[in-house]
GROMACS .gro file of C-alpha atoms in nm:
model
  380
    1MET     CA    1   0.000   0.000   0.000
    2LYS     CA    2   0.127   0.345  -0.097
    3LEU     CA    3  -0.095   0.632   0.013
    4PRO     CA    4  -0.099   0.971  -0.159
    5ALA     CA    5  -0.039   1.290   0.037
    6PHE     CA    6  -0.342   1.385   0.248
    7LYS     CA    7  -0.410   1.719   0.080
    8LEU     CA    8  -0.643   1.865   0.343
    9GLU     CA    9  -0.414   1.772   0.633
   10ARG     CA   10  -0.108   1.913   0.456
   11PHE     CA   11  -0.298   2.240   0.402
   12PHE     CA   12  -0.386   2.259   0.770
   13ALA     CA   13  -0.031   2.168   0.870
   14LYS     CA   14   0.082   2.480   0.687
   15TYR     CA   15  -0.176   2.725   0.822
   16GLU     CA   16  -0.379   2.591   1.118
   17PHE     CA   17  -0.143   2.692   1.399
   18LYS     CA   18  -0.024   3.013   1.234
   19ALA     CA   19  -0.345   3.179   1.116
   20PRO     CA   20  -0.505   3.372   1.405
   21TYR     CA   21  -0.863   3.336   1.276
   22LEU     CA   22  -0.967   2.981   1.196
   23LEU     CA   23  -1.295   2.996   1.006
   24SER     CA   24  -1.262   2.651   0.849
   25SER     CA   25  -1.244   2.415   1.147
   26SER     CA   26  -1.458   2.103   1.131
   27ASP     CA   27  -1.486   2.047   1.507
   28CYS     CA   28  -1.679   2.219   1.783
   29GLU     CA   29  -1.534   2.442   2.054
   30ALA     CA   30  -1.291   2.246   2.270
   31MET     CA   31  -1.295   2.229   2.649
   32THR     CA   32  -1.008   2.230   2.895
   33ILE     CA   33  -0.946   1.931   3.119
   34GLU     CA   34  -1.053   2.148   3.410
   35GLU     CA   35  -1.386   2.229   3.245
   36LEU     CA   36  -1.448   1.866   3.163
   37LEU     CA   37  -1.362   1.745   3.512
   38SER     CA   38  -1.600   2.002   3.661
   39LEU     CA   39  -1.895   1.809   3.514
   40GLU     CA   40  -1.881   1.561   3.805
   41PRO     CA   41  -1.796   1.647   4.168
   42ASP     CA   42  -1.534   1.376   4.229
   43ALA     CA   43  -1.394   1.354   3.877
   44THR     CA   44  -1.066   1.534   3.953
   45GLN     CA   45  -0.973   1.291   4.229
   46ARG     CA   46  -1.065   0.990   4.015
   47PHE     CA   47  -0.867   1.129   3.722
   48HIS     CA   48  -0.558   1.168   3.942
   49GLN     CA   49  -0.596   0.805   4.042
   50THR     CA   50  -0.604   0.679   3.682
   51TRP     CA   51  -0.360   0.393   3.634
   52LEU     CA   52  -0.114   0.461   3.350
   53GLY     CA   53  -0.058   0.105   3.237
   54TYR     CA   54  -0.173  -0.061   2.916
   55THR     CA   55  -0.547  -0.052   2.856
   56GLU     CA   56  -0.770  -0.318   2.701
   57THR     CA   57  -0.727  -0.345   2.325
   58GLN     CA   58  -1.101  -0.327   2.259
   59GLY     CA   59  -1.131  -0.025   2.486
   60ASN     CA   60  -1.205   0.029   2.853
   61PRO     CA   61  -1.529  -0.160   2.934
   62GLU     CA   62  -1.678   0.143   3.109
   63LEU     CA   63  -1.607   0.357   2.803
   64ARG     CA   64  -1.755   0.096   2.570
   65GLN     CA   65  -2.064   0.080   2.789
   66VAL     CA   66  -2.132   0.454   2.765
   67ILE     CA   67  -2.064   0.440   2.392
   68ALA     CA   68  -2.320   0.160   2.358
   69GLN     CA   69  -2.575   0.376   2.540
   70THR     CA   70  -2.569   0.623   2.249
   71TYR     CA   71  -2.727   0.351   2.030
   72GLN     CA   72  -3.055   0.158   2.046
   73THR     CA   73  -2.951  -0.202   1.973
   74ILE     CA   74  -2.577  -0.199   2.044
   75GLY     CA   75  -2.411  -0.363   2.341
   76ILE     CA   76  -2.058  -0.345   2.473
   77GLU     CA   77  -1.967  -0.647   2.259
   78ASN     CA   78  -2.051  -0.444   1.947
   79THR     CA   79  -1.822  -0.147   2.021
   80LEU     CA   80  -1.452  -0.120   1.940
   81VAL     CA   81  -1.247   0.181   2.050
   82HIS     CA   82  -0.983   0.336   1.822
   83ALA     CA   83  -0.728   0.617   1.823
   84GLY     CA   84  -0.963   0.872   1.669
   85ALA     CA   85  -1.187   0.820   1.368
   86GLU     CA   86  -0.894   0.805   1.124
   87GLU     CA   87  -0.764   0.475   1.261
   88ALA     CA   88  -1.111   0.322   1.245
   89VAL     CA   89  -1.155   0.425   0.880
   90PHE     CA   90  -0.810   0.290   0.793
   91ILE     CA   91  -0.872  -0.043   0.961
   92PHE     CA   92  -1.222  -0.089   0.817
   93MET     CA   93  -1.099  -0.030   0.463
   94ASN     CA   94  -0.813  -0.276   0.508
   95VAL     CA   95  -1.022  -0.560   0.649
   96ALA     CA   96  -1.337  -0.512   0.441
   97LEU     CA   97  -1.187  -0.450   0.095
   98GLN     CA   98  -0.972  -0.648  -0.146
   99PRO     CA   99  -0.800  -0.540  -0.467
  100GLY     CA  100  -1.059  -0.529  -0.743
  101ASP     CA  101  -1.351  -0.447  -0.513
  102HIS     CA  102  -1.577  -0.155  -0.595
  103LEU     CA  103  -1.661   0.113  -0.337
  104ILE     CA  104  -1.926   0.388  -0.363
  105VAL     CA  105  -1.847   0.701  -0.161
  106HIS     CA  106  -2.068   0.997  -0.065
  107PHE     CA  107  -1.889   1.294  -0.225
  108PRO     CA  108  -1.736   1.541  -0.150
  109CYS     CA  109  -1.568   1.348   0.125
  110TYR     CA  110  -1.289   1.335   0.378
  111GLN     CA  111  -0.999   1.194   0.177
  112SER     CA  112  -0.964   0.878   0.387
  113HIS     CA  113  -1.303   0.762   0.265
  114SER     CA  114  -1.159   0.711  -0.083
  115SER     CA  115  -0.779   0.721  -0.089
  116ILE     CA  116  -0.729   0.419   0.135
  117ALA     CA  117  -0.954   0.204  -0.083
  118GLN     CA  118  -0.779   0.326  -0.398
  119SER     CA  119  -0.439   0.245  -0.246
  120ILE     CA  120  -0.562  -0.110  -0.181
  121GLY     CA  121  -0.647  -0.142  -0.550
  122CYS     CA  122  -1.021  -0.079  -0.536
  123GLU     CA  123  -1.235   0.104  -0.787
  124VAL     CA  124  -1.412   0.404  -0.631
  125SER     CA  125  -1.727   0.573  -0.764
  126TRP     CA  126  -1.839   0.913  -0.633
  127TRP     CA  127  -2.197   0.940  -0.513
  128MET     CA  128  -2.203   1.305  -0.606
  129SER     CA  129  -2.393   1.574  -0.417
  130ARG     CA  130  -2.434   1.919  -0.570
  131GLU     CA  131  -2.495   2.264  -0.429
  132ALA     CA  132  -2.767   2.333  -0.686
  133ASP     CA  133  -2.961   2.034  -0.546
  134SER     CA  134  -2.912   2.144  -0.182
  135TRP     CA  135  -2.655   1.864  -0.156
  136GLU     CA  136  -2.926   1.597  -0.186
  137LEU     CA  137  -2.825   1.237  -0.268
  138ASP     CA  138  -2.982   1.058  -0.565
  139LEU     CA  139  -3.087   0.700  -0.488
  140ASP     CA  140  -3.165   0.629  -0.854
  141TRP     CA  141  -2.805   0.711  -0.940
  142LEU     CA  142  -2.691   0.479  -0.664
  143ARG     CA  143  -2.900   0.189  -0.792
  144GLY     CA  144  -2.742   0.228  -1.136
  145ALA     CA  145  -2.389   0.254  -0.994
  146ILE     CA  146  -2.390  -0.079  -0.813
  147GLN     CA  147  -2.173  -0.337  -0.990
  148PRO     CA  148  -2.121  -0.711  -0.936
  149ASN     CA  149  -1.796  -0.630  -0.752
  150THR     CA  150  -1.944  -0.354  -0.532
  151LYS     CA  151  -1.850  -0.435  -0.174
  152ALA     CA  152  -1.952  -0.134   0.032
  153ILE     CA  153  -2.111   0.211   0.037
  154VAL     CA  154  -1.968   0.495   0.246
  155ILE     CA  155  -2.192   0.773   0.372
  156ASN     CA  156  -2.134   1.070   0.604
  157CYS     CA  157  -2.436   1.227   0.773
  158PRO     CA  158  -2.454   1.500   0.898
  159HIS     CA  159  -2.213   1.567   0.617
  160ASN     CA  160  -1.872   1.729   0.621
  161PRO     CA  161  -1.829   1.974   0.452
  162THR     CA  162  -2.183   2.057   0.332
  163GLY     CA  163  -2.396   2.018   0.647
  164TYR     CA  164  -2.641   1.795   0.457
  165VAL     CA  165  -2.870   1.562   0.655
  166MET     CA  166  -3.061   1.294   0.466
  167SER     CA  167  -3.418   1.207   0.556
  168ARG     CA  168  -3.515   0.902   0.759
  169ALA     CA  169  -3.700   0.767   0.454
  170LYS     CA  170  -3.391   0.801   0.237
  171LEU     CA  171  -3.173   0.626   0.493
  172GLU     CA  172  -3.420   0.338   0.519
  173GLU     CA  173  -3.437   0.305   0.140
  174LEU     CA  174  -3.057   0.307   0.126
  175ILE     CA  175  -3.052   0.017   0.371
  176VAL     CA  176  -3.305  -0.172   0.157
  177ILE     CA  177  -3.065  -0.131  -0.137
  178CYS     CA  178  -2.766  -0.245   0.071
  179ARG     CA  179  -2.952  -0.548   0.203
  180LYS     CA  180  -3.071  -0.648  -0.145
  181HIS     CA  181  -2.714  -0.646  -0.279
  182LYS     CA  182  -2.554  -0.776   0.044
  183LEU     CA  183  -2.337  -0.465   0.075
  184LEU     CA  184  -2.154  -0.329   0.375
  185LEU     CA  185  -2.260   0.020   0.478
  186PHE     CA  186  -1.989   0.230   0.642
  187SER     CA  187  -2.170   0.521   0.808
  188ASP     CA  188  -1.954   0.811   0.925
  189GLU     CA  189  -2.163   0.956   1.208
  190VAL     CA  190  -1.906   1.179   1.376
  191TYR     CA  191  -2.152   1.474   1.368
  192ARG     CA  192  -2.449   1.276   1.493
  193PHE     CA  193  -2.657   1.465   1.753
  194LEU     CA  194  -2.563   1.800   1.597
  195GLU     CA  195  -2.876   1.806   1.382
  196TYR     CA  196  -3.042   2.145   1.430
  197ARG     CA  197  -3.390   1.999   1.475
  198ASP     CA  198  -3.444   1.696   1.698
  199GLU     CA  199  -3.673   1.541   1.440
  200ASP     CA  200  -3.385   1.538   1.188
  201THR     CA  201  -3.164   1.320   1.408
  202LEU     CA  202  -3.133   0.987   1.230
  203PRO     CA  203  -3.101   0.646   1.393
  204ALA     CA  204  -2.749   0.512   1.373
  205ALA     CA  205  -2.707   0.291   1.068
  206CYS     CA  206  -2.587   0.006   1.290
  207ASP     CA  207  -2.923   0.013   1.469
  208LEU     CA  208  -3.109  -0.037   1.140
  209TYR     CA  209  -2.888  -0.273   0.941
  210GLU     CA  210  -2.697  -0.583   1.041
  211ASN     CA  211  -2.411  -0.510   0.798
  212ALA     CA  212  -2.367  -0.144   0.885
  213VAL     CA  213  -2.060  -0.010   1.063
  214SER     CA  214  -2.124   0.320   1.243
  215LEU     CA  215  -1.829   0.549   1.313
  216GLY     CA  216  -1.814   0.781   1.613
  217VAL     CA  217  -1.549   1.006   1.764
  218MET     CA  218  -1.497   1.253   2.048
  219SER     CA  219  -1.354   1.515   1.811
  220LYS     CA  220  -1.646   1.660   1.618
  221ALA     CA  221  -1.986   1.674   1.790
  222TYR     CA  222  -1.822   1.671   2.134
  223GLY     CA  223  -1.535   1.910   2.050
  224LEU     CA  224  -1.275   1.696   2.228
  225ALA     CA  225  -1.032   1.629   1.946
  226GLY     CA  226  -0.730   1.624   2.177
  227LEU     CA  227  -0.850   1.303   2.340
  228ARG     CA  228  -0.795   1.110   2.013
  229ILE     CA  229  -1.071   0.859   2.093
  230GLY     CA  230  -1.300   0.716   1.826
  231TRP     CA  231  -1.499   0.395   1.785
  232ILE     CA  232  -1.705   0.175   1.560
  233ALA     CA  233  -2.034   0.006   1.645
  234THR     CA  234  -2.160  -0.290   1.445
  235HIS     CA  235  -2.360  -0.613   1.467
  236ASN     CA  236  -2.139  -0.770   1.199
  237GLN     CA  237  -1.912  -0.984   1.414
  238GLU     CA  238  -1.695  -1.092   1.122
  239ILE     CA  239  -1.602  -0.730   1.049
  240TYR     CA  240  -1.572  -0.655   1.420
  241GLN     CA  241  -1.327  -0.938   1.486
  242ALA     CA  242  -1.121  -0.859   1.177
  243MET     CA  243  -1.093  -0.495   1.284
  244ALA     CA  244  -1.000  -0.593   1.640
  245GLU     CA  245  -0.723  -0.821   1.511
  246PHE     CA  246  -0.591  -0.561   1.266
  247LYS     CA  247  -0.576  -0.304   1.547
  248ASP     CA  248  -0.304  -0.515   1.708
  249PHE     CA  249  -0.075  -0.379   1.435
  250THR     CA  250  -0.173  -0.013   1.476
  251SER     CA  251  -0.243   0.159   1.810
  252ILE     CA  252  -0.306  -0.170   2.001
  253CYS     CA  253  -0.478   0.020   2.281
  254SER     CA  254  -0.577   0.372   2.374
  255SER     CA  255  -0.447   0.627   2.623
  256ALA     CA  256  -0.581   0.560   2.975
  257PRO     CA  257  -0.632   0.933   3.056
  258SER     CA  258  -0.813   0.983   2.726
  259GLU     CA  259  -1.041   0.689   2.793
  260PHE     CA  260  -1.124   0.823   3.140
  261LEU     CA  261  -1.203   1.171   3.006
  262SER     CA  262  -1.403   1.033   2.713
  263THR     CA  263  -1.611   0.821   2.950
  264LEU     CA  264  -1.676   1.128   3.164
  265ALA     CA  265  -1.775   1.334   2.860
  266LEU     CA  266  -2.012   1.071   2.724
  267ARG     CA  267  -2.183   1.035   3.061
  268ASN     CA  268  -2.249   1.409   3.033
  269ARG     CA  269  -2.307   1.412   2.659
  270ASP     CA  270  -2.640   1.594   2.674
  271LYS     CA  271  -2.479   1.897   2.841
  272ILE     CA  272  -2.192   1.904   2.593
  273ILE     CA  273  -2.414   1.858   2.288
  274GLN     CA  274  -2.653   2.128   2.410
  275ARG     CA  275  -2.358   2.365   2.457
  276ASN     CA  276  -2.222   2.296   2.109
  277ARG     CA  277  -2.562   2.320   1.941
  278ALA     CA  278  -2.608   2.663   2.101
  279ILE     CA  279  -2.272   2.783   1.965
  280ILE     CA  280  -2.360   2.657   1.616
  281ALA     CA  281  -2.710   2.809   1.624
  282ALA     CA  282  -2.573   3.153   1.713
  283ASN     CA  283  -2.306   3.125   1.444
  284ILE     CA  284  -2.554   3.023   1.175
  285GLU     CA  285  -2.757   3.337   1.247
  286ILE     CA  286  -2.444   3.543   1.193
  287CYS     CA  287  -2.363   3.356   0.871
  288ASN     CA  288  -2.718   3.392   0.740
  289GLY     CA  289  -2.691   3.767   0.783
  290PHE     CA  290  -2.341   3.788   0.638
  291PHE     CA  291  -2.416   3.582   0.326
  292SER     CA  292  -2.741   3.769   0.276
  293ARG     CA  293  -2.547   4.095   0.262
  294TYR     CA  294  -2.303   3.945   0.014
  295ALA     CA  295  -2.555   3.750  -0.194
  296ASP     CA  296  -2.405   3.885  -0.515
  297PHE     CA  297  -2.068   3.741  -0.428
  298PHE     CA  298  -2.147   3.412  -0.249
  299ASN     CA  299  -2.388   3.121  -0.284
  300TRP     CA  300  -2.505   3.008   0.060
  301THR     CA  301  -2.697   2.691   0.137
  302ALA     CA  302  -2.767   2.685   0.511
  303PRO     CA  303  -2.667   2.349   0.661
  304LYS     CA  304  -2.909   2.119   0.842
  305GLY     CA  305  -2.663   1.958   1.081
  306GLY     CA  306  -2.303   1.931   1.187
  307SER     CA  307  -2.054   2.213   1.235
  308THR     CA  308  -1.956   2.291   0.877
  309ALA     CA  309  -2.104   2.449   0.565
  310PHE     CA  310  -1.980   2.470   0.205
  311PRO     CA  311  -2.067   2.802   0.039
  312SER     CA  312  -1.926   2.903  -0.297
  313LEU     CA  313  -1.802   3.205  -0.488
  314ARG     CA  314  -2.024   3.353  -0.758
  315GLN     CA  315  -1.764   3.573  -0.924
  316ALA     CA  316  -1.410   3.458  -0.851
  317GLU     CA  317  -1.280   3.182  -1.072
  318ASN     CA  318  -1.024   3.037  -0.834
  319VAL     CA  319  -1.131   2.975  -0.475
  320GLU     CA  320  -0.782   2.873  -0.366
  321GLU     CA  321  -0.644   3.210  -0.471
  322PHE     CA  322  -0.925   3.380  -0.279
  323CYS     CA  323  -0.854   3.177   0.036
  324ILE     CA  324  -0.476   3.222   0.022
  325ASN     CA  325  -0.512   3.598  -0.024
  326LEU     CA  326  -0.754   3.609   0.268
  327VAL     CA  327  -0.528   3.422   0.510
  328ASN     CA  328  -0.220   3.619   0.406
  329GLN     CA  329  -0.389   3.960   0.435
  330GLN     CA  330  -0.636   3.914   0.722
  331GLY     CA  331  -0.521   3.593   0.891
  332VAL     CA  332  -0.859   3.425   0.826
  333LEU     CA  333  -0.835   3.060   0.723
  334LEU     CA  334  -1.097   2.906   0.495
  335LEU     CA  335  -1.061   2.564   0.333
  336PRO     CA  336  -1.084   2.567  -0.049
  337SER     CA  337  -1.284   2.297  -0.227
  338THR     CA  338  -0.971   2.206  -0.424
  339TYR     CA  339  -0.859   2.015  -0.113
  340PHE     CA  340  -1.168   1.799  -0.149
  341ASP     CA  341  -1.106   1.760  -0.525
  342TYR     CA  342  -1.439   1.936  -0.568
  343GLY     CA  343  -1.394   2.212  -0.823
  344GLU     CA  344  -1.273   2.569  -0.773
  345LYS     CA  345  -1.574   2.753  -0.631
  346ASN     CA  346  -1.664   2.620  -0.284
  347PHE     CA  347  -1.496   2.660   0.052
  348ARG     CA  348  -1.557   2.509   0.395
  349ILE     CA  349  -1.660   2.729   0.682
  350GLY     CA  350  -1.657   2.603   1.039
  351LEU     CA  351  -1.957   2.682   1.258
  352GLY     CA  352  -1.861   2.525   1.588
  353ARG     CA  353  -1.625   2.776   1.745
  354ARG     CA  354  -1.705   3.076   1.961
  355ASN     CA  355  -1.477   3.317   1.776
  356LEU     CA  356  -1.673   3.291   1.449
  357PRO     CA  357  -1.813   3.646   1.488
  358GLU     CA  358  -1.461   3.788   1.503
  359CYS     CA  359  -1.353   3.575   1.206
  360VAL     CA  360  -1.652   3.690   0.999
  361ASP     CA  361  -1.574   4.053   1.085
  362LYS     CA  362  -1.222   4.004   0.948
  363LEU     CA  363  -1.363   3.844   0.634
  364ASP     CA  364  -1.602   4.137   0.599
  365ASN     CA  365  -1.308   4.381   0.628
  366TYR     CA  366  -1.122   4.191   0.357
  367LEU     CA  367  -1.415   4.205   0.117
  368LYS     CA  368  -1.469   4.577   0.176
  369ALA     CA  369  -1.100   4.652   0.128
  370SER     CA  370  -1.095   4.441  -0.189
  371ALA     CA  371  -1.394   4.624  -0.329
  372ALA     CA  372  -1.240   4.961  -0.245
  373SER     CA  373  -0.922   4.864  -0.430
  374GLN     CA  374  -1.137   4.763  -0.730
  375ARG     CA  375  -0.991   4.417  -0.761
  376PRO     CA  376  -1.150   4.259  -1.068
  377TYR     CA  377  -1.282   3.953  -0.883
  378ILE     CA  378  -1.440   4.142  -0.590
  379ARG     CA  379  -1.748   4.330  -0.703
  380LEU     CA  380  -1.983   4.426  -0.422
   0.00000   0.00000   0.00000
């Protein structure tokens, strides 16, 4: 296996810790250890007593139990803890796919959803979503794309970067298709519970389909990326065991302090999710107003869930040039769609951080200054 450069991560490696105004982050506002420990009265003492030896390879049983409680039909025996979501994606692709298999991937996507399969020698088809269609997925296209060698379908909902949330009816029909063709369904659910309306929150795919693998992580909806704890949940014991055995060659086991803090956070998940939803809701109001004022310059499709959106430029031809000029002149970092291999118009905006108002003000200043200087691609 020879993997290509991870374009998005290389872009962030260059700018993320230098740009003062991150307006492209995919996660929610982080917490300090002190803030997290304050959620339970005796948590600090228990944290100080955490034993720093090896942990169980499948994950701490208490952690796996609270993970299981976020699902309807999943028990501790169906959960497997990983070092973040990335390790889980990597391991799933390696145990589920063989050279010559065909994979269908919800697109645009996080690069791991496709590049790992391609490096194995798989054929990948893009299940394309488009801004003009409000990022909706086409099940008729999917039916026609399935081949005799199709092994799995990869979805991400709520979706990064677009904020799309499919309907319950569409998810159920997707599962009917998967069951008919005996396909695996890898469901990236790292933004689950960040739907803006409770009625839009979908059941986990693993609760609806015996061959679904649901992916979760502490990084996105919970805003605790520094813990580096992710997991999969599945009823498919063949996939589960294969992933558990493969993990012996990667992280083996997780950090004991991270497992303790993740368990604490998941026991208090309602408080954390409510906090993060409130941040996102306030930021969407700001974005709605901003993009309304600049409707001649941007296309804006308000997201339905998650902490990202994927607006586009109406006038400028090259979004990467726009984003690089912005970060160099105002220190505001946006993520161009070129790093998703998705054309030259869109860019990702992050909605989960408290400093979004300040970032948007800086973006506003940049646009006004560009218009005043009569740059040909900024016409307000």
